[in-house]
Short mmCIF file of C-alpha atoms in Angstrom, two decimals:
data_model
loop_
_atom_site.label_atom_id
_atom_site.label_comp_id
_atom_site.label_asym_id
_atom_site.label_seq_id
_atom_site.Cartn_x
_atom_site.Cartn_y
_atom_site.Cartn_z
CA MET Z 6 111.45 91.11 98.63
CA ILE Z 7 109.76 87.75 100.07
CA LEU Z 8 107.23 85.87 98.72
CA LEU Z 9 104.50 84.50 101.26
CA GLU Z 10 102.88 81.49 99.93
CA TRP Z 11 100.08 79.61 102.14
CA ASP Z 12 98.34 77.19 102.03
CA ARG Z 13 93.86 76.61 102.46
CA THR Z 14 92.58 75.27 105.63
CA ALA Z 15 89.02 75.78 106.95
CA ARG Z 16 89.77 79.15 108.43
CA GLN Z 17 91.44 80.83 105.43
CA ALA Z 18 91.71 80.51 101.42
CA PRO Z 19 95.24 79.89 99.08
CA GLY Z 20 96.80 82.83 98.84
CA VAL Z 21 100.58 84.61 97.78
CA ALA Z 22 101.57 87.90 98.64
CA ALA Z 23 104.75 90.26 97.60
CA VAL Z 24 106.41 92.40 100.13
CA PHE Z 25 108.24 94.98 98.19
CA GLY Z 26 110.60 96.16 101.37
CA THR Z 27 111.53 95.03 104.37
CA GLY Z 28 112.07 97.36 106.31
CA LEU Z 29 110.29 98.02 109.41
CA ILE Z 30 106.91 98.64 108.18
CA GLY Z 31 107.82 95.58 105.97
CA ARG Z 32 109.03 93.66 108.35
CA THR Z 33 105.94 94.22 110.48
CA ALA Z 34 103.30 93.65 107.27
CA ILE Z 35 105.69 89.77 107.27
CA ASP Z 36 105.84 88.96 111.25
CA ALA Z 37 101.69 90.31 111.01
CA LEU Z 38 101.10 87.69 108.23
CA ARG Z 39 102.53 85.43 109.53
CA ARG Z 40 100.29 85.22 113.35
CA ASN Z 41 97.55 84.91 111.02
CA LEU Z 42 97.87 82.65 108.34
CA ASP Z 43 98.06 78.69 108.76
CA CYS Z 44 100.70 77.76 107.40
CA VAL Z 45 103.18 79.80 105.64
CA ARG Z 46 106.52 79.40 102.90
CA LEU Z 47 108.68 82.82 102.90
CA HIS Z 48 110.46 82.90 99.50
CA HIS Z 49 113.37 85.18 99.41
CA MET Z 50 114.44 86.55 96.79
CA GLN Z 51 115.85 89.55 94.49
CA TRP Z 52 114.73 92.34 93.61
CA ASP Z 53 117.08 95.36 93.20
CA TRP Z 54 115.57 98.44 91.51
CA SER Z 55 119.43 99.68 91.13
CA SER Z 56 120.42 97.12 88.38
CA ASP Z 57 118.63 95.58 85.04
CA THR Z 58 115.72 93.43 86.76
CA SER Z 59 114.76 91.38 84.43
CA GLY Z 60 115.46 88.24 84.94
CA GLN Z 61 114.91 89.12 89.10
CA ALA Z 62 111.49 89.77 88.06
CA ARG Z 63 110.63 86.67 85.42
CA GLN Z 64 111.55 84.39 88.62
CA ILE Z 65 109.62 85.90 90.69
CA ALA Z 66 106.31 85.92 88.23
CA GLN Z 67 107.68 82.15 87.58
CA THR Z 68 107.25 81.85 91.23
CA VAL Z 69 103.91 83.49 91.93
CA ARG Z 70 102.68 81.23 89.52
CA ASN Z 71 103.39 78.29 90.43
CA ALA Z 72 101.55 79.13 93.75
CA LEU Z 73 99.11 80.17 92.43
CA ASP Z 74 97.92 77.97 89.41
CA PRO Z 75 96.69 74.67 91.62
CA HIS Z 76 94.35 76.86 93.34
CA GLU Z 77 90.66 78.49 91.30
CA ASP Z 78 90.53 80.78 94.89
CA ALA Z 79 93.75 82.12 95.89
CA VAL Z 80 94.49 85.31 96.63
CA PHE Z 81 97.74 87.69 95.36
CA ALA Z 82 98.55 90.78 96.76
CA THR Z 83 101.44 93.48 96.79
CA ILE Z 84 102.80 94.81 99.68
CA TRP Z 85 104.38 98.35 97.97
CA ALA Z 86 106.66 98.85 101.26
CA ALA Z 87 109.70 99.64 100.40
CA GLY Z 88 112.21 103.15 98.94
CA HIS Z 89 114.29 104.88 100.55
CA SER Z 90 113.40 108.07 101.25
CA GLY Z 91 112.88 110.96 103.52
CA PHE Z 92 112.40 114.25 104.05
CA GLY Z 93 115.70 115.31 102.48
CA THR Z 94 115.25 113.39 99.32
CA ASP Z 95 115.77 115.49 96.08
CA PRO Z 96 113.13 115.94 93.62
CA ALA Z 97 116.00 113.11 91.22
CA GLY Z 98 115.80 110.42 94.45
CA MET Z 99 112.30 110.71 94.12
CA GLN Z 100 112.04 109.91 90.92
CA THR Z 101 113.97 106.99 90.85
CA GLU Z 102 111.94 105.29 93.25
CA LEU Z 103 108.65 106.52 91.05
CA ALA Z 104 110.58 104.23 88.64
CA ALA Z 105 110.81 100.98 90.60
CA LEU Z 106 106.97 101.48 92.14
CA GLU Z 107 106.22 101.11 88.77
CA ASP Z 108 108.11 98.64 87.65
CA VAL Z 109 106.75 96.60 90.70
CA MET Z 110 103.34 97.04 88.73
CA ASN Z 111 103.91 96.37 85.59
CA LEU Z 112 105.23 93.89 86.91
CA VAL Z 113 102.61 91.95 88.98
CA GLN Z 114 99.70 93.06 86.73
CA LYS Z 115 100.96 91.03 83.99
CA ILE Z 116 101.09 88.37 87.04
CA GLY Z 117 97.58 88.49 87.26
CA ALA Z 118 96.48 89.48 84.00
CA THR Z 119 94.06 86.40 83.95
CA LEU Z 120 93.21 86.18 88.14
CA PRO Z 121 89.32 88.35 88.38
CA PRO Z 122 89.61 91.24 89.90
CA ASN Z 123 88.30 90.47 93.82
CA ARG Z 124 91.19 87.82 94.25
CA ARG Z 125 94.22 90.26 93.79
CA CYS Z 126 95.34 93.28 95.44
CA PHE Z 127 97.39 96.03 95.70
CA ILE Z 128 98.46 98.19 99.53
CA HIS Z 129 100.65 101.11 99.11
CA THR Z 130 102.82 102.42 102.29
CA SER Z 131 102.85 106.01 100.88
CA SER Z 132 103.50 108.80 104.04
CA ALA Z 133 100.70 111.57 106.08
CA GLY Z 134 104.34 113.33 108.14
CA GLY Z 135 105.22 113.45 103.94
CA LEU Z 136 102.02 115.33 102.73
CA PHE Z 137 100.66 116.54 104.99
CA GLU Z 138 104.10 118.33 107.20
CA GLY Z 139 103.15 121.47 109.06
CA GLN Z 140 99.27 121.24 109.54
CA THR Z 141 97.66 120.27 112.50
CA ALA Z 142 94.89 118.49 113.12
CA CYS Z 143 93.92 117.17 109.52
CA GLY Z 144 90.78 115.49 109.55
CA ALA Z 145 89.55 112.79 107.00
CA ASN Z 146 88.91 115.80 104.39
CA THR Z 147 92.17 117.27 105.12
CA LYS Z 148 93.72 118.04 101.47
CA PRO Z 149 97.60 117.06 101.39
CA VAL Z 150 99.78 120.64 100.61
CA PRO Z 151 103.36 118.66 100.08
CA LEU Z 152 106.20 121.64 101.54
CA ARG Z 153 108.85 118.55 99.64
CA PRO Z 154 109.81 116.86 97.14
CA TYR Z 155 109.10 113.77 99.27
CA GLY Z 156 106.06 114.81 100.06
CA GLU Z 157 104.62 115.78 95.94
CA GLY Z 158 106.35 112.56 95.49
CA LYS Z 159 104.61 110.18 97.33
CA LEU Z 160 101.61 111.57 96.22
CA ALA Z 161 103.07 111.52 92.83
CA GLN Z 162 102.90 107.44 93.85
CA GLU Z 163 100.06 107.64 95.03
CA ALA Z 164 97.40 108.51 91.94
CA CYS Z 165 100.01 106.66 89.32
CA VAL Z 166 97.99 103.83 92.23
CA ARG Z 167 95.42 104.84 92.23
CA ASN Z 168 94.91 105.38 88.38
CA SER Z 169 95.71 101.68 88.27
CA ASP Z 170 93.06 99.75 87.80
CA ALA Z 171 94.88 96.73 86.13
CA LEU Z 172 96.00 96.49 89.88
CA GLY Z 173 92.98 95.61 91.12
CA ARG Z 174 91.57 96.26 94.60
CA ARG Z 175 94.34 99.23 96.20
CA HIS Z 176 94.47 100.42 99.32
CA ILE Z 177 96.72 103.42 99.62
CA LEU Z 178 98.59 103.90 103.75
CA ARG Z 179 99.18 106.63 104.58
CA PRO Z 180 101.41 105.58 107.95
CA SER Z 181 102.28 108.93 109.80
CA SER Z 182 105.55 109.61 112.12
CA VAL Z 183 106.41 105.27 112.17
CA TYR Z 184 108.03 104.21 114.90
CA GLY Z 185 108.90 100.14 116.92
CA TYR Z 186 112.87 97.83 115.93
CA VAL Z 187 113.41 95.96 113.70
CA PRO Z 188 116.90 94.07 112.89
CA GLY Z 189 118.67 96.05 109.02
CA ALA Z 190 115.74 98.93 109.85
CA ARG Z 191 116.75 102.31 108.57
CA ARG Z 192 117.80 104.10 112.80
CA GLY Z 193 114.26 106.48 113.68
CA LEU Z 194 114.36 109.08 116.28
CA PHE Z 195 113.13 106.42 118.64
CA THR Z 196 114.73 103.49 118.53
CA VAL Z 197 117.98 106.62 118.46
CA LEU Z 198 116.90 107.19 121.49
CA VAL Z 199 117.06 104.57 123.00
CA ALA Z 200 120.23 102.76 121.74
CA THR Z 201 121.79 106.05 123.19
CA ALA Z 202 120.48 106.23 126.36
CA LEU Z 203 121.68 101.68 126.73
CA GLN Z 204 124.88 102.83 125.65
CA GLY Z 205 125.18 106.42 127.58
CA LYS Z 206 126.12 108.42 124.32
CA THR Z 207 124.85 112.45 123.45
CA ALA Z 208 121.42 111.33 120.28
CA ARG Z 209 121.31 115.05 118.49
CA ILE Z 210 117.54 116.24 118.43
CA MET Z 211 116.56 117.27 114.73
CA GLY Z 212 113.76 119.51 116.08
CA ALA Z 213 112.06 121.22 118.34
CA MET Z 214 111.88 120.29 121.61
CA ASN Z 215 108.01 121.17 121.45
CA THR Z 216 107.13 120.36 117.90
CA LEU Z 217 104.61 118.29 117.54
CA ARG Z 218 103.64 114.74 115.93
CA ASP Z 219 101.16 112.09 116.10
CA TYR Z 220 103.72 108.31 116.62
CA ILE Z 221 102.34 105.19 115.30
CA PHE Z 222 103.85 102.05 116.11
CA ALA Z 223 105.31 99.57 113.30
CA ASP Z 224 103.06 96.90 114.27
CA ASP Z 225 100.27 98.99 114.64
CA ILE Z 226 100.60 99.15 110.78
CA GLY Z 227 102.30 95.65 109.82
CA ARG Z 228 98.35 94.39 111.73
CA PHE Z 229 96.51 96.44 109.63
CA ILE Z 230 98.25 95.60 106.49
CA SER Z 231 97.93 91.48 106.90
CA ASP Z 232 93.72 91.99 108.72
CA LEU Z 233 93.83 93.83 104.63
CA VAL Z 234 95.44 91.07 102.73
CA CYS Z 235 93.22 87.84 105.13
CA ASN Z 236 90.46 89.78 104.63
CA HIS Z 237 90.76 90.34 101.14
CA ALA Z 238 88.39 87.22 99.41
CA SER Z 239 85.93 88.08 101.78
CA ASN Z 240 85.36 91.17 100.75
CA PRO Z 241 82.69 92.18 97.98
CA ILE Z 242 83.97 95.22 97.09
CA SER Z 243 85.74 93.60 93.31
CA ASN Z 244 87.07 96.56 91.86
CA ALA Z 245 87.14 99.97 94.68
CA VAL Z 246 91.04 101.92 95.61
CA SER Z 247 90.60 102.95 99.74
CA THR Z 248 92.77 106.18 101.14
CA THR Z 249 93.52 105.84 104.58
CA LEU Z 250 95.62 107.48 107.36
CA LEU Z 251 96.82 105.08 109.85
CA ALA Z 252 98.23 107.76 113.44
CA SER Z 253 97.65 107.41 116.62
CA GLY Z 254 95.44 110.78 117.56
CA ARG Z 255 97.76 111.66 120.45
CA PRO Z 256 100.34 114.59 118.95
CA ALA Z 257 103.19 114.48 121.63
CA ALA Z 258 105.97 116.50 121.70
CA ILE Z 259 109.55 115.60 121.33
CA TYR Z 260 109.86 116.56 125.06
CA GLU Z 261 107.61 113.87 126.42
CA VAL Z 262 108.85 111.00 123.68
CA ILE Z 263 112.84 112.23 125.73
CA ASN Z 264 110.89 111.68 129.54
CA VAL Z 265 108.87 108.49 128.61
CA VAL Z 266 112.91 107.36 127.18
CA LYS Z 267 114.46 107.35 129.72
CA ALA Z 268 111.67 106.28 132.07
CA CYS Z 269 111.20 103.44 130.31
CA VAL Z 270 114.98 102.26 130.03
CA GLY Z 271 115.51 103.55 133.07
CA ARG Z 272 118.99 105.48 132.44
CA PRO Z 273 119.85 109.29 131.80
CA LEU Z 274 119.72 110.36 128.20
CA PHE Z 275 122.07 113.12 126.89
CA ILE Z 276 120.68 115.25 124.06
CA LYS Z 277 121.53 117.54 121.33
CA ILE Z 278 119.90 120.35 119.63
CA ASP Z 279 120.56 121.32 116.49
CA PRO Z 280 119.54 125.43 116.75
CA HIS Z 281 118.94 125.28 113.25
CA PRO Z 282 116.18 122.55 112.27
CA GLU Z 283 114.90 121.71 109.17
CA ASN Z 284 112.57 120.18 110.49
CA ALA Z 285 110.88 121.26 113.55
CA ARG Z 286 106.99 122.11 112.14
CA HIS Z 287 104.33 120.04 113.51
CA ASN Z 288 102.07 117.54 112.13
CA THR Z 289 98.97 116.12 113.75
CA PHE Z 290 95.90 114.85 113.21
CA LEU Z 291 92.33 114.18 114.47
CA ARG Z 292 91.25 110.96 115.80
CA THR Z 293 87.96 111.27 114.21
CA ALA Z 294 90.48 110.39 110.53
CA LEU Z 295 90.93 106.95 111.64
CA PRO Z 296 89.67 104.14 110.41
CA ARG Z 297 86.79 102.75 112.79
CA ASP Z 298 88.45 99.71 114.66
CA PHE Z 299 92.14 100.95 114.23
CA LYS Z 300 93.34 101.19 117.81
CA PRO Z 301 96.18 102.08 117.71
CA THR Z 302 98.90 101.24 120.57
CA GLY Z 303 99.38 103.33 123.14
CA LEU Z 304 102.86 105.59 122.98
CA HIS Z 305 103.50 104.68 127.13
CA GLU Z 306 103.65 100.86 126.09
CA GLY Z 307 105.01 101.20 122.25
CA ILE Z 308 108.21 103.45 123.78
CA ALA Z 309 108.17 99.85 125.62
CA LEU Z 310 107.56 97.58 123.48
CA THR Z 311 110.94 99.01 121.42
CA VAL Z 312 112.79 99.80 124.14
CA GLY Z 313 112.87 96.01 124.89
CA ALA Z 314 113.45 95.06 120.49
CA VAL Z 315 116.28 97.18 121.02
CA CYS Z 316 118.06 95.63 124.02
CA ARG Z 317 116.74 91.71 122.93
CA ASP Z 318 118.66 91.89 119.76
CA ARG Z 319 121.35 94.47 120.18
CA PHE Z 320 122.37 93.66 122.89
CA GLN Z 321 121.60 90.31 123.98
CA GLY Z 322 118.24 91.21 126.85
CA ALA Z 323 121.07 93.64 128.96
CA PHE Z 324 121.15 96.89 130.21
CA LEU Z 325 124.60 97.84 129.34
#
């Protein structure tokens, strides 16, 4: 996990953000915070939920307190973007992830126990795809009906956060099918398509070509999280819970994604379709369900940016 610490300036209050999970969403949130805040310092901290975390927790707590104590108005934000679960995760795996989340919640509650609610917040990243799998044209009032342990586990995590008043202000985010690229993050469909096209290899598709999904560029989520943190101090609501869908409101079929990737890369794309896909259900959302000021990146632009990121990091900027 990574701690971000920033100083007071003419346009910002001082603060600390603890980011648990440095994959696609966590990393884009960190990058957005570094762009939006001045004088940011990063502390790379050890957090391994597969082992005893008591010693790690003490070190994290001490580092955060050292940063908060000199300031009477410092903000303490926690961003949960961790977890290794996916659509195929079983109930035991989801229970392990919930236990890790509870450990983090206990830690940040202790750290923030002396801070007023309006100086701390907890941002939890859930999964719209897991909660609404198989549902289409989902609106703001659509009820989640999970079809797998993955979705049920995400719903349980949301309830845990929602019911924990001691966390201060809570923001539950429900991103749809996230794409993009950061080094070291789990590779999703878009990254696999780009990499295999560049290398002339074959990509295996675990869905139907006409499967509709609502794809959202990871950087859009990172910017939204950064805005929540940066605007926290100026928000008059001191202790509340919000649940927000983050999607594009513009569904696309897999065959459209493939065609856009081919156009951006400028090379043929070899595809092998799974004849018995386990993840082929449609999943779409209405634009009216999105936050009013949320402006998602268009699919073509997002894929072009993903192609550029893959090339820069993995191919030294050259189309091999």
